[in-house]
């Protein structure tokens, strides 16, 4: 807007945007301030109608590719959930990744004992704040684990939000959520394929 740039250069169109509407808005913005747009890979002459059409076509293909990849990822996650497998998420007290089977979880018996204690104490104490204070005073800590890149995480004092997440995590009940994004939506607003449901997990309930 200050007129300090006269061109924006990218290696290829898909690096700047994979959405037709988003790119068109960006492009109009550049033109309104008399700045050129150059893609090193495509090298379309955007000063001509045919060049402008080719740019839009290239972005359309990039958008299609992006949406196809997203859809494929969603379908894969849904298929795993239907089979009672893990679809990812943060490490959970009481459950560990299977050492050899991808997307399978196994019960960590030592941690499962603490999980049952936490549930029982919540029923006795009645509030998350009291439960947090009890656990921290007794020396209990959150799940300690190593990330895939070798970093240590967890093993810290409990917080209310962490306890809430634990107590409401359906995986501890031996269930897996399918179509989590549709939870709470009326059946008439989603197709049967997209409806939220619970299925038995491949691991036992704690």
Tab-separated table of C-alpha atoms in Angstrom:
chain	number	residue	atom	x	y	z
A	1	UNK	CA	0.000	0.000	0.000
A	2	UNK	CA	2.956	2.315	0.641
A	3	UNK	CA	4.248	1.644	-2.877
A	4	UNK	CA	7.529	0.137	-1.654
A	5	UNK	CA	7.020	-3.173	-3.508
A	6	UNK	CA	6.550	-3.482	-7.252
A	7	UNK	CA	6.411	-7.291	-7.493
A	8	UNK	CA	5.710	-10.444	-5.524
A	9	UNK	CA	7.645	-13.523	-6.693
A	10	UNK	CA	6.867	-17.124	-5.687
A	11	UNK	CA	8.419	-20.443	-6.718
A	12	UNK	CA	5.027	-21.789	-7.831
A	13	UNK	CA	1.381	-20.782	-7.570
A	14	UNK	CA	0.419	-23.402	-4.983
A	15	UNK	CA	2.974	-21.879	-2.562
A	16	UNK	CA	0.991	-18.649	-2.315
A	17	UNK	CA	-2.527	-20.128	-2.255
A	18	UNK	CA	-4.584	-23.244	-2.964
A	19	UNK	CA	-7.924	-21.492	-2.905
A	20	UNK	CA	-9.330	-19.788	-6.011
A	21	UNK	CA	-11.303	-17.083	-4.166
A	22	UNK	CA	-8.419	-16.350	-1.812
A	23	UNK	CA	-5.926	-16.062	-4.676
A	24	UNK	CA	-8.207	-13.864	-6.784
A	25	UNK	CA	-8.660	-11.464	-3.868
A	26	UNK	CA	-4.886	-11.395	-3.348
A	27	UNK	CA	-4.243	-10.849	-7.021
A	28	UNK	CA	-6.774	-7.986	-7.274
A	29	UNK	CA	-5.144	-6.436	-4.223
A	30	UNK	CA	-1.739	-6.491	-5.943
A	31	UNK	CA	-3.133	-5.030	-9.158
A	32	UNK	CA	-4.910	-2.232	-7.302
A	33	UNK	CA	-1.506	-1.095	-6.001
A	34	UNK	CA	0.240	-1.650	-9.352
A	35	UNK	CA	2.349	-4.595	-8.145
A	36	UNK	CA	3.185	-7.495	-10.445
A	37	UNK	CA	2.784	-11.158	-9.548
A	38	UNK	CA	5.375	-13.620	-10.855
A	39	UNK	CA	5.474	-17.403	-10.471
A	40	UNK	CA	8.841	-18.867	-11.452
A	41	UNK	CA	7.485	-22.327	-12.264
A	42	UNK	CA	4.403	-21.503	-14.344
A	43	UNK	CA	5.719	-18.309	-16.025
A	44	UNK	CA	2.290	-17.207	-17.276
A	45	UNK	CA	2.007	-13.767	-18.826
A	46	UNK	CA	-0.744	-12.322	-16.649
A	47	UNK	CA	-0.978	-9.196	-18.793
A	48	UNK	CA	-2.952	-11.193	-21.413
A	49	UNK	CA	-6.439	-12.750	-21.088
A	50	UNK	CA	-5.092	-16.237	-21.908
A	51	UNK	CA	-2.362	-15.870	-19.288
A	52	UNK	CA	-4.890	-14.767	-16.674
A	53	UNK	CA	-7.103	-17.749	-17.529
A	54	UNK	CA	-4.155	-20.141	-17.189
A	55	UNK	CA	-3.317	-18.761	-13.752
A	56	UNK	CA	-6.894	-19.306	-12.544
A	57	UNK	CA	-6.882	-22.836	-13.977
A	58	UNK	CA	-3.619	-23.643	-12.194
A	59	UNK	CA	-5.023	-22.391	-8.871
A	60	UNK	CA	-8.199	-24.427	-9.462
A	61	UNK	CA	-6.113	-27.591	-9.803
A	62	UNK	CA	-4.158	-26.710	-6.658
A	63	UNK	CA	-7.435	-26.193	-4.774
A	64	UNK	CA	-8.755	-29.540	-6.028
A	65	UNK	CA	-5.552	-31.267	-4.909
A	66	UNK	CA	-5.745	-29.683	-1.448
A	67	UNK	CA	-9.379	-30.671	-0.943
A	68	UNK	CA	-8.681	-34.201	-2.185
A	69	UNK	CA	-5.850	-34.615	0.310
A	70	UNK	CA	-8.001	-33.267	3.170
A	71	UNK	CA	-10.853	-35.609	2.212
A	72	UNK	CA	-8.486	-38.574	2.037
A	73	UNK	CA	-7.136	-37.790	5.521
A	74	UNK	CA	-10.674	-37.509	6.923
A	75	UNK	CA	-11.728	-40.789	5.310
A	76	UNK	CA	-8.676	-42.533	6.745
A	77	UNK	CA	-9.358	-41.232	10.248
A	78	UNK	CA	-13.011	-42.264	10.023
A	79	UNK	CA	-12.114	-45.765	8.823
A	80	UNK	CA	-9.721	-46.212	11.761
A	81	UNK	CA	-12.351	-44.964	14.202
A	82	UNK	CA	-14.949	-47.394	12.796
A	83	UNK	CA	-12.530	-50.241	13.550
A	84	UNK	CA	-12.065	-49.044	17.127
A	85	UNK	CA	-8.540	-47.767	16.564
A	86	UNK	CA	-6.906	-44.579	17.770
A	87	UNK	CA	-7.187	-41.534	15.522
A	88	UNK	CA	-4.423	-39.620	17.272
A	89	UNK	CA	-4.590	-37.056	20.021
A	90	UNK	CA	-2.515	-36.258	23.070
A	91	UNK	CA	-0.969	-38.990	25.209
A	92	UNK	CA	-3.529	-40.217	27.752
A	93	UNK	CA	-2.897	-41.453	31.264
A	94	UNK	CA	-3.683	-45.161	31.394
A	95	UNK	CA	-3.103	-45.885	27.713
A	96	UNK	CA	0.072	-46.305	25.644
A	97	UNK	CA	0.740	-46.787	21.961
A	98	UNK	CA	1.068	-50.420	20.960
A	99	UNK	CA	4.796	-51.164	20.469
A	100	UNK	CA	4.308	-52.747	17.038
A	101	UNK	CA	0.747	-52.116	15.812
A	102	UNK	CA	0.056	-48.650	14.429
A	103	UNK	CA	-3.077	-46.896	15.764
A	104	UNK	CA	-3.574	-49.554	18.465
A	105	UNK	CA	-3.486	-48.657	22.155
A	106	UNK	CA	-2.746	-50.878	25.143
A	107	UNK	CA	-3.603	-50.401	28.805
A	108	UNK	CA	-0.733	-49.252	31.010
A	109	UNK	CA	-1.646	-51.166	34.164
A	110	UNK	CA	0.356	-48.983	36.565
A	111	UNK	CA	-1.252	-45.825	35.197
A	112	UNK	CA	-4.678	-47.477	35.030
A	113	UNK	CA	-4.586	-47.869	38.805
A	114	UNK	CA	-4.039	-44.118	39.163
A	115	UNK	CA	-6.844	-43.417	36.675
A	116	UNK	CA	-9.305	-45.438	38.770
A	117	UNK	CA	-8.123	-43.622	41.901
A	118	UNK	CA	-8.692	-40.251	40.206
A	119	UNK	CA	-12.242	-41.187	39.213
A	120	UNK	CA	-13.023	-42.511	42.674
A	121	UNK	CA	-11.591	-39.456	44.416
A	122	UNK	CA	-13.560	-37.127	42.159
A	123	UNK	CA	-16.758	-38.882	43.219
A	124	UNK	CA	-15.728	-38.480	46.866
A	125	UNK	CA	-14.490	-34.867	46.706
A	126	UNK	CA	-17.018	-33.534	44.215
A	127	UNK	CA	-14.994	-30.750	42.545
A	128	UNK	CA	-12.032	-30.518	40.191
A	129	UNK	CA	-10.295	-27.975	42.424
A	130	UNK	CA	-10.392	-30.298	45.441
A	131	UNK	CA	-9.294	-33.236	43.311
A	132	UNK	CA	-6.372	-31.215	41.899
A	133	UNK	CA	-5.231	-30.184	45.370
A	134	UNK	CA	-5.504	-33.749	46.677
A	135	UNK	CA	-3.489	-35.253	43.817
A	136	UNK	CA	-0.749	-32.621	43.889
A	137	UNK	CA	-0.428	-32.849	47.674
A	138	UNK	CA	-0.038	-36.627	47.413
A	139	UNK	CA	2.763	-36.265	44.864
A	140	UNK	CA	0.757	-37.451	41.845
A	141	UNK	CA	1.805	-36.084	38.468
A	142	UNK	CA	0.462	-36.051	34.912
A	143	UNK	CA	1.457	-38.712	32.407
A	144	UNK	CA	5.170	-38.650	31.579
A	145	UNK	CA	6.020	-39.646	28.032
A	146	UNK	CA	8.564	-39.233	25.255
A	147	UNK	CA	7.616	-37.648	21.947
A	148	UNK	CA	8.602	-39.202	18.624
A	149	UNK	CA	11.486	-36.761	18.347
A	150	UNK	CA	12.847	-37.872	21.721
A	151	UNK	CA	11.651	-35.005	23.927
A	152	UNK	CA	10.272	-35.606	27.411
A	153	UNK	CA	6.802	-34.266	28.126
A	154	UNK	CA	4.371	-34.358	31.032
A	155	UNK	CA	5.227	-35.391	34.586
A	156	UNK	CA	4.018	-32.055	35.952
A	157	UNK	CA	1.515	-31.095	38.695
A	158	UNK	CA	-2.161	-31.490	37.847
A	159	UNK	CA	-4.329	-28.614	36.646
A	160	UNK	CA	-8.111	-28.379	36.576
A	161	UNK	CA	-8.333	-28.427	32.776
A	162	UNK	CA	-6.091	-31.488	32.578
A	163	UNK	CA	-8.270	-33.345	35.060
A	164	UNK	CA	-11.421	-32.334	33.188
A	165	UNK	CA	-9.966	-33.692	29.946
A	166	UNK	CA	-9.073	-36.957	31.671
A	167	UNK	CA	-12.430	-37.444	33.368
A	168	UNK	CA	-14.376	-36.770	30.165
A	169	UNK	CA	-12.168	-38.789	27.796
A	170	UNK	CA	-14.321	-41.528	26.283
A	171	UNK	CA	-11.253	-43.614	25.394
A	172	UNK	CA	-10.879	-44.559	29.061
A	173	UNK	CA	-14.315	-46.197	28.835
A	174	UNK	CA	-13.136	-48.372	25.956
A	175	UNK	CA	-14.967	-46.346	23.300
A	176	UNK	CA	-13.923	-44.479	20.150
A	177	UNK	CA	-15.753	-41.493	18.672
A	178	UNK	CA	-16.679	-41.557	14.986
A	179	UNK	CA	-17.399	-38.251	13.193
A	180	UNK	CA	-16.486	-36.167	16.220
A	181	UNK	CA	-17.134	-32.945	14.264
A	182	UNK	CA	-20.833	-33.891	13.971
A	183	UNK	CA	-21.385	-34.366	17.711
A	184	UNK	CA	-24.502	-32.544	18.844
A	185	UNK	CA	-25.836	-31.930	15.336
A	186	UNK	CA	-29.428	-33.065	14.613
A	187	UNK	CA	-29.627	-36.202	12.461
A	188	UNK	CA	-31.511	-34.339	9.732
A	189	UNK	CA	-28.544	-31.948	9.253
A	190	UNK	CA	-26.017	-34.682	8.418
A	191	UNK	CA	-26.039	-37.800	6.282
A	192	UNK	CA	-26.110	-41.206	8.017
A	193	UNK	CA	-22.474	-41.615	6.967
A	194	UNK	CA	-21.504	-38.372	8.756
A	195	UNK	CA	-23.433	-38.907	12.003
A	196	UNK	CA	-21.642	-38.964	15.336
A	197	UNK	CA	-21.505	-42.297	17.131
A	198	UNK	CA	-19.496	-44.357	19.602
A	199	UNK	CA	-17.976	-47.727	18.763
A	200	UNK	CA	-16.138	-50.254	20.969
A	201	UNK	CA	-12.404	-49.619	21.092
A	202	UNK	CA	-9.790	-52.243	20.319
A	203	UNK	CA	-8.573	-51.920	23.928
A	204	UNK	CA	-10.527	-52.681	27.116
A	205	UNK	CA	-12.165	-50.046	29.292
A	206	UNK	CA	-10.208	-48.842	32.317
